[in-house]
PDB file of C-alpha atoms in Angstrom:
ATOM      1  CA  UNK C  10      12.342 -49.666   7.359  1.00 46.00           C
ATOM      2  CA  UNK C  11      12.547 -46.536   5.810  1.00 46.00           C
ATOM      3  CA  UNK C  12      10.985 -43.337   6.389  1.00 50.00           C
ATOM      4  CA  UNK C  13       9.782 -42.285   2.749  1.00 51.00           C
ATOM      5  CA  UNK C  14       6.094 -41.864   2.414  1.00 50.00           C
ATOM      6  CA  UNK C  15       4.355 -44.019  -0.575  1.00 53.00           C
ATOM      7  CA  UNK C  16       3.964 -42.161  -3.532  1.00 56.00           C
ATOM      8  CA  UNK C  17       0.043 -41.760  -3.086  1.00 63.00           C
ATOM      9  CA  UNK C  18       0.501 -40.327   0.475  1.00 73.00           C
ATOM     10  CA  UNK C  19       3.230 -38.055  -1.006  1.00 76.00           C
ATOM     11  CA  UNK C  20       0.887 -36.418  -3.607  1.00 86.00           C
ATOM     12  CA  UNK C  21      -1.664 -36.255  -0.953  1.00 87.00           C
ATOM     13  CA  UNK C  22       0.358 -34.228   0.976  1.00 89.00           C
ATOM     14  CA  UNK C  23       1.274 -31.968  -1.691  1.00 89.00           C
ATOM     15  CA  UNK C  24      -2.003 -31.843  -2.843  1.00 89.00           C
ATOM     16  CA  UNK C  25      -3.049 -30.447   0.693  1.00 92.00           C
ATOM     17  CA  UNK C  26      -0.535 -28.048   0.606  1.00 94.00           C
ATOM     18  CA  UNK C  27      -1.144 -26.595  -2.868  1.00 92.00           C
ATOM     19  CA  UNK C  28      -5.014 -26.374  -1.562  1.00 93.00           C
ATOM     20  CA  UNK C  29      -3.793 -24.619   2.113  1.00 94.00           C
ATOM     21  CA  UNK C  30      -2.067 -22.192  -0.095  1.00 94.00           C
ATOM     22  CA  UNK C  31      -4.326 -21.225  -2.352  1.00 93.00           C
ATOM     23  CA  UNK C  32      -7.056 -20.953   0.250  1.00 92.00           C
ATOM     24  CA  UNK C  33      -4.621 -18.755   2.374  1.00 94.00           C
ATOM     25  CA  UNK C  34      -3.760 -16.646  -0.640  1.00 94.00           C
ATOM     26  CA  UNK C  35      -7.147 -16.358  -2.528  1.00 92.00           C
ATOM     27  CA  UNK C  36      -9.678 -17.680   0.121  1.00 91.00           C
ATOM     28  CA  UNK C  37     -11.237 -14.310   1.210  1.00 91.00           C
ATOM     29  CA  UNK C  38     -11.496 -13.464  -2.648  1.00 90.00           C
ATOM     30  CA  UNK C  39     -13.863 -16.628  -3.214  1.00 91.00           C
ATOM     31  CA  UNK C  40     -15.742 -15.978   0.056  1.00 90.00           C
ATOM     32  CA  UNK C  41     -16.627 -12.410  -1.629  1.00 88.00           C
ATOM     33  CA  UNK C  42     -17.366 -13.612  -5.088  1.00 88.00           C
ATOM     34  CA  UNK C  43     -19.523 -16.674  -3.367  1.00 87.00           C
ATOM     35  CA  UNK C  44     -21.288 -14.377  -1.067  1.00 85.00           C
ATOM     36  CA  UNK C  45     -22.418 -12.042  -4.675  1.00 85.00           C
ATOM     37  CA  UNK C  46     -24.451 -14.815  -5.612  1.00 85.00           C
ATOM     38  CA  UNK C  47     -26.407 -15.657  -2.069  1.00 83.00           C
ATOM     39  CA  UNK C  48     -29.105 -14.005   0.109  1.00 77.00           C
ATOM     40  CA  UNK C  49     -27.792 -14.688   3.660  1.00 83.00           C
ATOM     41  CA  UNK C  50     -25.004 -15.801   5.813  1.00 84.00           C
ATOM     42  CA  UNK C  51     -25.739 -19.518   5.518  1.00 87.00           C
ATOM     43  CA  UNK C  52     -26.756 -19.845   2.324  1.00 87.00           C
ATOM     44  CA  UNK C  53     -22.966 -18.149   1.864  1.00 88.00           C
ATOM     45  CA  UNK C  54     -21.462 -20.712   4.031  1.00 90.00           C
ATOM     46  CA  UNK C  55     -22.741 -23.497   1.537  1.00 91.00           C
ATOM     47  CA  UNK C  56     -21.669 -22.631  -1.482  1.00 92.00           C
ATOM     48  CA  UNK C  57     -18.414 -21.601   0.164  1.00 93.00           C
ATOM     49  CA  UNK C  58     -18.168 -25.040   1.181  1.00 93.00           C
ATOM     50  CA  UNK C  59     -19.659 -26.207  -2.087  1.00 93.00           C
ATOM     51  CA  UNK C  60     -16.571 -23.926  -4.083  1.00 94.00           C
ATOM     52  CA  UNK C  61     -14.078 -25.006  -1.425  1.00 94.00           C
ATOM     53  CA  UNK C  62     -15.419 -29.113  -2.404  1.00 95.00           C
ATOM     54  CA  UNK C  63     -14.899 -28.826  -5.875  1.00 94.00           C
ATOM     55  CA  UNK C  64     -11.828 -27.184  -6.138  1.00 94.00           C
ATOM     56  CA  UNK C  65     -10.035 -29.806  -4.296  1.00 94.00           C
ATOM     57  CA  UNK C  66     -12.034 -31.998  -6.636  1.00 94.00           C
ATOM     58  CA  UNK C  67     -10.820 -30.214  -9.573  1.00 93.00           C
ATOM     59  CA  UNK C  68      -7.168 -29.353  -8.525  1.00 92.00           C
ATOM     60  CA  UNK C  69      -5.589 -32.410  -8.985  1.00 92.00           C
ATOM     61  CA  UNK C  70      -6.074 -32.256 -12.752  1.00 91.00           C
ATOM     62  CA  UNK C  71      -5.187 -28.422 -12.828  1.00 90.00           C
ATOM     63  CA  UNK C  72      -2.787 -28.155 -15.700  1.00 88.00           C
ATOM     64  CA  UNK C  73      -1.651 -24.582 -14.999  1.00 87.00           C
ATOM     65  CA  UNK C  74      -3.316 -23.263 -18.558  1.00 87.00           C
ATOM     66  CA  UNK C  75      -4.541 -20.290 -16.513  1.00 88.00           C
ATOM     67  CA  UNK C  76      -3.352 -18.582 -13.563  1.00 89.00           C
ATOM     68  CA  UNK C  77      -4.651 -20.134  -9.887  1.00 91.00           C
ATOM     69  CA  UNK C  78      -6.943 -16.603  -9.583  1.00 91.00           C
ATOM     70  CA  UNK C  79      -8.867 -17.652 -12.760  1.00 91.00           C
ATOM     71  CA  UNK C  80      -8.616 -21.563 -12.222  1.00 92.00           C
ATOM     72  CA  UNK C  81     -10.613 -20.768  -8.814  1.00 92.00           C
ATOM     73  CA  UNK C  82     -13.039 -18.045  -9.382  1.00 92.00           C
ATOM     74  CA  UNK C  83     -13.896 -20.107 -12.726  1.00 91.00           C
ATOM     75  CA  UNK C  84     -15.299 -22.921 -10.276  1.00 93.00           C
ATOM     76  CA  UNK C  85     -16.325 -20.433  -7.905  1.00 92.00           C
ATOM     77  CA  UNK C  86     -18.735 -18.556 -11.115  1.00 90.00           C
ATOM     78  CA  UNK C  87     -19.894 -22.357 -12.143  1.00 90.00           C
ATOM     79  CA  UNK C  88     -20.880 -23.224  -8.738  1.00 92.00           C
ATOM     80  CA  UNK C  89     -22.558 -19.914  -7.826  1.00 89.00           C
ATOM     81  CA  UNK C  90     -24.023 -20.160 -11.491  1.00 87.00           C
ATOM     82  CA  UNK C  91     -25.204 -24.094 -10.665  1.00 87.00           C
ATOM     83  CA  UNK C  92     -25.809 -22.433  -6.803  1.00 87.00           C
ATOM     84  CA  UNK C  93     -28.671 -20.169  -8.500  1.00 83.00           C
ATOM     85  CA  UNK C  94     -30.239 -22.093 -11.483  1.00 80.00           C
ATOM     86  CA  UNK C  95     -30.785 -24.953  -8.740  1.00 81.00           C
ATOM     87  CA  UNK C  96     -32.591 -22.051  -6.316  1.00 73.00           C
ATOM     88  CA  UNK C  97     -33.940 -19.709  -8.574  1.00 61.00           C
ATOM     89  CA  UNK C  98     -33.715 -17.214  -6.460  1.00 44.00           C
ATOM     90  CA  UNK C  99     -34.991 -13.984  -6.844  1.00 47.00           C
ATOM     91  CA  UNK C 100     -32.298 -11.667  -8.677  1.00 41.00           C
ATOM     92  CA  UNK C 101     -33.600  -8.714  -6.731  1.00 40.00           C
ATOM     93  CA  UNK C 102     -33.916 -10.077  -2.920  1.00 42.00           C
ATOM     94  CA  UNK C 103     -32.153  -7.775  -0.869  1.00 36.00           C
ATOM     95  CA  UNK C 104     -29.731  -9.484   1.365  1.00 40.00           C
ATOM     96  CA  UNK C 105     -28.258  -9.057   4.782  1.00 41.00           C
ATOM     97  CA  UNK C 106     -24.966  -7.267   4.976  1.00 42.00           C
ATOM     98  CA  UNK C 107     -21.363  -7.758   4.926  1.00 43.00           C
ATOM     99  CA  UNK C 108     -19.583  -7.430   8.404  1.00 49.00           C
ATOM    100  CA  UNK C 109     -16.531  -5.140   6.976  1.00 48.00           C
ATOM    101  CA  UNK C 110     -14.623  -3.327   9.673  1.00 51.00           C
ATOM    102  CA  UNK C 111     -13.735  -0.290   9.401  1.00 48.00           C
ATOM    103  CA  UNK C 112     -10.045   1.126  10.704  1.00 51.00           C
ATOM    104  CA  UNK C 113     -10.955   4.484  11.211  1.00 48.00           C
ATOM    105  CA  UNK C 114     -11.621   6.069  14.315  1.00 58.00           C
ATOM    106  CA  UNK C 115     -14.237   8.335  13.716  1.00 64.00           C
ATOM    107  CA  UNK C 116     -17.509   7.084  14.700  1.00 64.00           C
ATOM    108  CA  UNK C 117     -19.462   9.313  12.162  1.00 64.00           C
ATOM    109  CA  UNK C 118     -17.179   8.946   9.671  1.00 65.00           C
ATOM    110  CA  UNK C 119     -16.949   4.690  10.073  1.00 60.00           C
ATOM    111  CA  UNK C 120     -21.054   4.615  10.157  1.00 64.00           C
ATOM    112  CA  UNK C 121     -21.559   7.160   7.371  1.00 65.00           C
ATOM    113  CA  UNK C 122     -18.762   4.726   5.097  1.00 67.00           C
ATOM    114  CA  UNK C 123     -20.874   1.462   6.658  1.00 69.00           C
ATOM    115  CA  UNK C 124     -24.513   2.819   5.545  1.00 72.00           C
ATOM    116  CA  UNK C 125     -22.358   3.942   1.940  1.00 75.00           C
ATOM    117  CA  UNK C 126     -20.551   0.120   1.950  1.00 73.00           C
ATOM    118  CA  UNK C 127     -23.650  -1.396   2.431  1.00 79.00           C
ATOM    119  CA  UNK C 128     -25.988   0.375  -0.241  1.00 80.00           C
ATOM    120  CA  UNK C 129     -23.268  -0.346  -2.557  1.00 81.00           C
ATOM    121  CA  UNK C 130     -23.367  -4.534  -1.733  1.00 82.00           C
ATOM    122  CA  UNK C 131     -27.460  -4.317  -1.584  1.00 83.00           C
ATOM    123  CA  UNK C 132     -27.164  -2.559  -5.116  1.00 86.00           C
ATOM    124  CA  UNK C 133     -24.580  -5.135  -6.854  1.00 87.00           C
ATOM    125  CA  UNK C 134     -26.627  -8.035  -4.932  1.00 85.00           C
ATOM    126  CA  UNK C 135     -29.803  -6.446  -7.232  1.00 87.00           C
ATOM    127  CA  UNK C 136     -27.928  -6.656 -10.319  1.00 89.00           C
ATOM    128  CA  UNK C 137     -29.014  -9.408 -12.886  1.00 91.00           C
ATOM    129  CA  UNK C 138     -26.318 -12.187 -11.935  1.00 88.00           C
ATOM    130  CA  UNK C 139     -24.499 -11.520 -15.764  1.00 88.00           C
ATOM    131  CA  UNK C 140     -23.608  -8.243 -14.352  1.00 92.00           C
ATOM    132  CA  UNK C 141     -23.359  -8.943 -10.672  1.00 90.00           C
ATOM    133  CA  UNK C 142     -20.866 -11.318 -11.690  1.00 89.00           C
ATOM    134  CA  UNK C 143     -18.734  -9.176 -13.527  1.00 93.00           C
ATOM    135  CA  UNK C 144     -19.008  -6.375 -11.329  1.00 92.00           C
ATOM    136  CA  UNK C 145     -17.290  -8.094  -8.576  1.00 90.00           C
ATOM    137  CA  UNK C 146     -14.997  -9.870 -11.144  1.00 91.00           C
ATOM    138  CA  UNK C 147     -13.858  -6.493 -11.294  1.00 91.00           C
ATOM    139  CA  UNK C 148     -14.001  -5.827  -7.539  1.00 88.00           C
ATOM    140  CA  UNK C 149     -11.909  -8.266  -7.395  1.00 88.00           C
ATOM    141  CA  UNK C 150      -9.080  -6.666  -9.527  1.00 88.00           C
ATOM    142  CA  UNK C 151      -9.688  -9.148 -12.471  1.00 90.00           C
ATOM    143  CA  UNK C 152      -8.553  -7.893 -16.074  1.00 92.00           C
ATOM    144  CA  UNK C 153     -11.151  -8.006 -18.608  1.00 94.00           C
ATOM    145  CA  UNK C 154      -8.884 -11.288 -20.392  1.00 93.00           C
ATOM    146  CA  UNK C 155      -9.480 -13.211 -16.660  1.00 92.00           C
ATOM    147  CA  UNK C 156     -12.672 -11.983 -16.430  1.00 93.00           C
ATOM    148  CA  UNK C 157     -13.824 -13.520 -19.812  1.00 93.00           C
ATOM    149  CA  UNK C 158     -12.037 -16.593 -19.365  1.00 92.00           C
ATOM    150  CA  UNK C 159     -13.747 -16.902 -15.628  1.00 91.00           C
ATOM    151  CA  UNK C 160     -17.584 -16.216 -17.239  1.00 91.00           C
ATOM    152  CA  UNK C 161     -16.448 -17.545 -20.877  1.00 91.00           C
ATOM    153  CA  UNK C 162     -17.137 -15.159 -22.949  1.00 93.00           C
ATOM    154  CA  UNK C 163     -15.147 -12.475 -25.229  1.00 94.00           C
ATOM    155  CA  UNK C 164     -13.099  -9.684 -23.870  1.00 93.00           C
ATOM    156  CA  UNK C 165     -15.383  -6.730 -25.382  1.00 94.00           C
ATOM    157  CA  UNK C 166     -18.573  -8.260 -24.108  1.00 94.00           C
ATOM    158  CA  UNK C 167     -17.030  -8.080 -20.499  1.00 95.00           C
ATOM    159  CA  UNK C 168     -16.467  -4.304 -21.245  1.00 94.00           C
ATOM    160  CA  UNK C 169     -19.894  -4.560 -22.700  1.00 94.00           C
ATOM    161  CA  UNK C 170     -21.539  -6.173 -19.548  1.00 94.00           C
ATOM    162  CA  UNK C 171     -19.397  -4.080 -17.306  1.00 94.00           C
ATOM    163  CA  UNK C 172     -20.579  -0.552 -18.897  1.00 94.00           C
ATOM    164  CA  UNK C 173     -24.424  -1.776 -18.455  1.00 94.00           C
ATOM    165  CA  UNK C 174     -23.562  -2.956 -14.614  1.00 93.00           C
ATOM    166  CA  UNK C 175     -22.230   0.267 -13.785  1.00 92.00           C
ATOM    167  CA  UNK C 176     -25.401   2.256 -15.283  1.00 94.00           C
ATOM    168  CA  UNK C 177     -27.807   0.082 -13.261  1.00 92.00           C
ATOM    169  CA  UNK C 178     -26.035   0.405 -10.451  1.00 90.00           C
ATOM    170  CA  UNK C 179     -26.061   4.488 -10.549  1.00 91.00           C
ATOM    171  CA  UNK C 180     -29.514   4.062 -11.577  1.00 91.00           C
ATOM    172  CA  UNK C 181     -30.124   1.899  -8.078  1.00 88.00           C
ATOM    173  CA  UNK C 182     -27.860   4.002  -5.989  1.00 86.00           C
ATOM    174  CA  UNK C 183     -30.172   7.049  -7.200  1.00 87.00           C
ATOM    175  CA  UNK C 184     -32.831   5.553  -6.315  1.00 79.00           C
ATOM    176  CA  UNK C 185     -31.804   4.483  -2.847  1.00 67.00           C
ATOM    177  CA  UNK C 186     -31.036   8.271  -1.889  1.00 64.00           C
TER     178      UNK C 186
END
């Protein structure tokens, strides 16, 4: 007998790895970008779950055209895209917060940064999802090439989109005050 796997259980294996390591690398990344297109902790949780399902679906035929960033927020926008046409929820609905500790030790300071943190998500979470989405595209360190290959659309309309996100979002953080 010999102790080599067969070849399907080998590329399982692999295949479980490559997920593990992605998940471990990019996983809280996805969470964020999932959690831009829902209104509460559970609804999160399923499309999390939903991203998490395709991408294992998807990553065996991952040809490495793109880097694994793009590869997963690009199923990550599709399935919060699919995640919101099948809801049709309301682009406005203010949503409950993100839990986002805080390292400081200043009790003032740490609530006064919370209340800020938090206006900040409920304003991005009011934004029409074609700027929501690129707004924490960017959040998320994206260039505007990754950015338009993750939405799929050209370079200067991600500048474009990003320009009108950022003026609604002053314009809702004015408000707010």
């Amino acid at each position: 007998m010999s102790d080599a796997q067969p070849e399907g259980d080998g590329r399982r294996a692999d295949l479980e790895r490559r997920f593990s390591a992605l998940f471990a690398q990019y996983g809280a990344s996805v969470a964020r970008l999932a959690a831009s297109y829902t209104h509460n902790s559970t609804e999160r949780e399923d499309l999390f779950q939903d991203i998490a399902m395709a991408i294992w679906q998807a990553l065996p035929r991952f040809r490495q055209e793109c880097s694994d960033r793009t590869f997963l927020f690009r199923i990550a926008h599709n399935r919060g895209i699919s995640y919101v046409s099948r809801r049709r929820l309301p682009v406005a609905a203010i949503v409950d917060e993100m839990d986002v500790p805080d390292m400081r030790t200043d009790p003032v300071a740490a609530l006064v940064n919370q209340q800020e943190g938090e206006q900040l998500l409920d304003a991005i979470r009011r934004l029409p999802v074609s700027y929501r989405q690129i707004i924490t595209l960017t959040l998320e360190d994206l260039s505007y090439a990754d950015i338009a290959e993750v939405v799929g659309i050209s370079e200067g309309n991600v500048g474009v989109r990003l320009t009108r996100a950022r003026q609604l979002l002053r314009q809702l953080l004015q408000v707010q005050k």
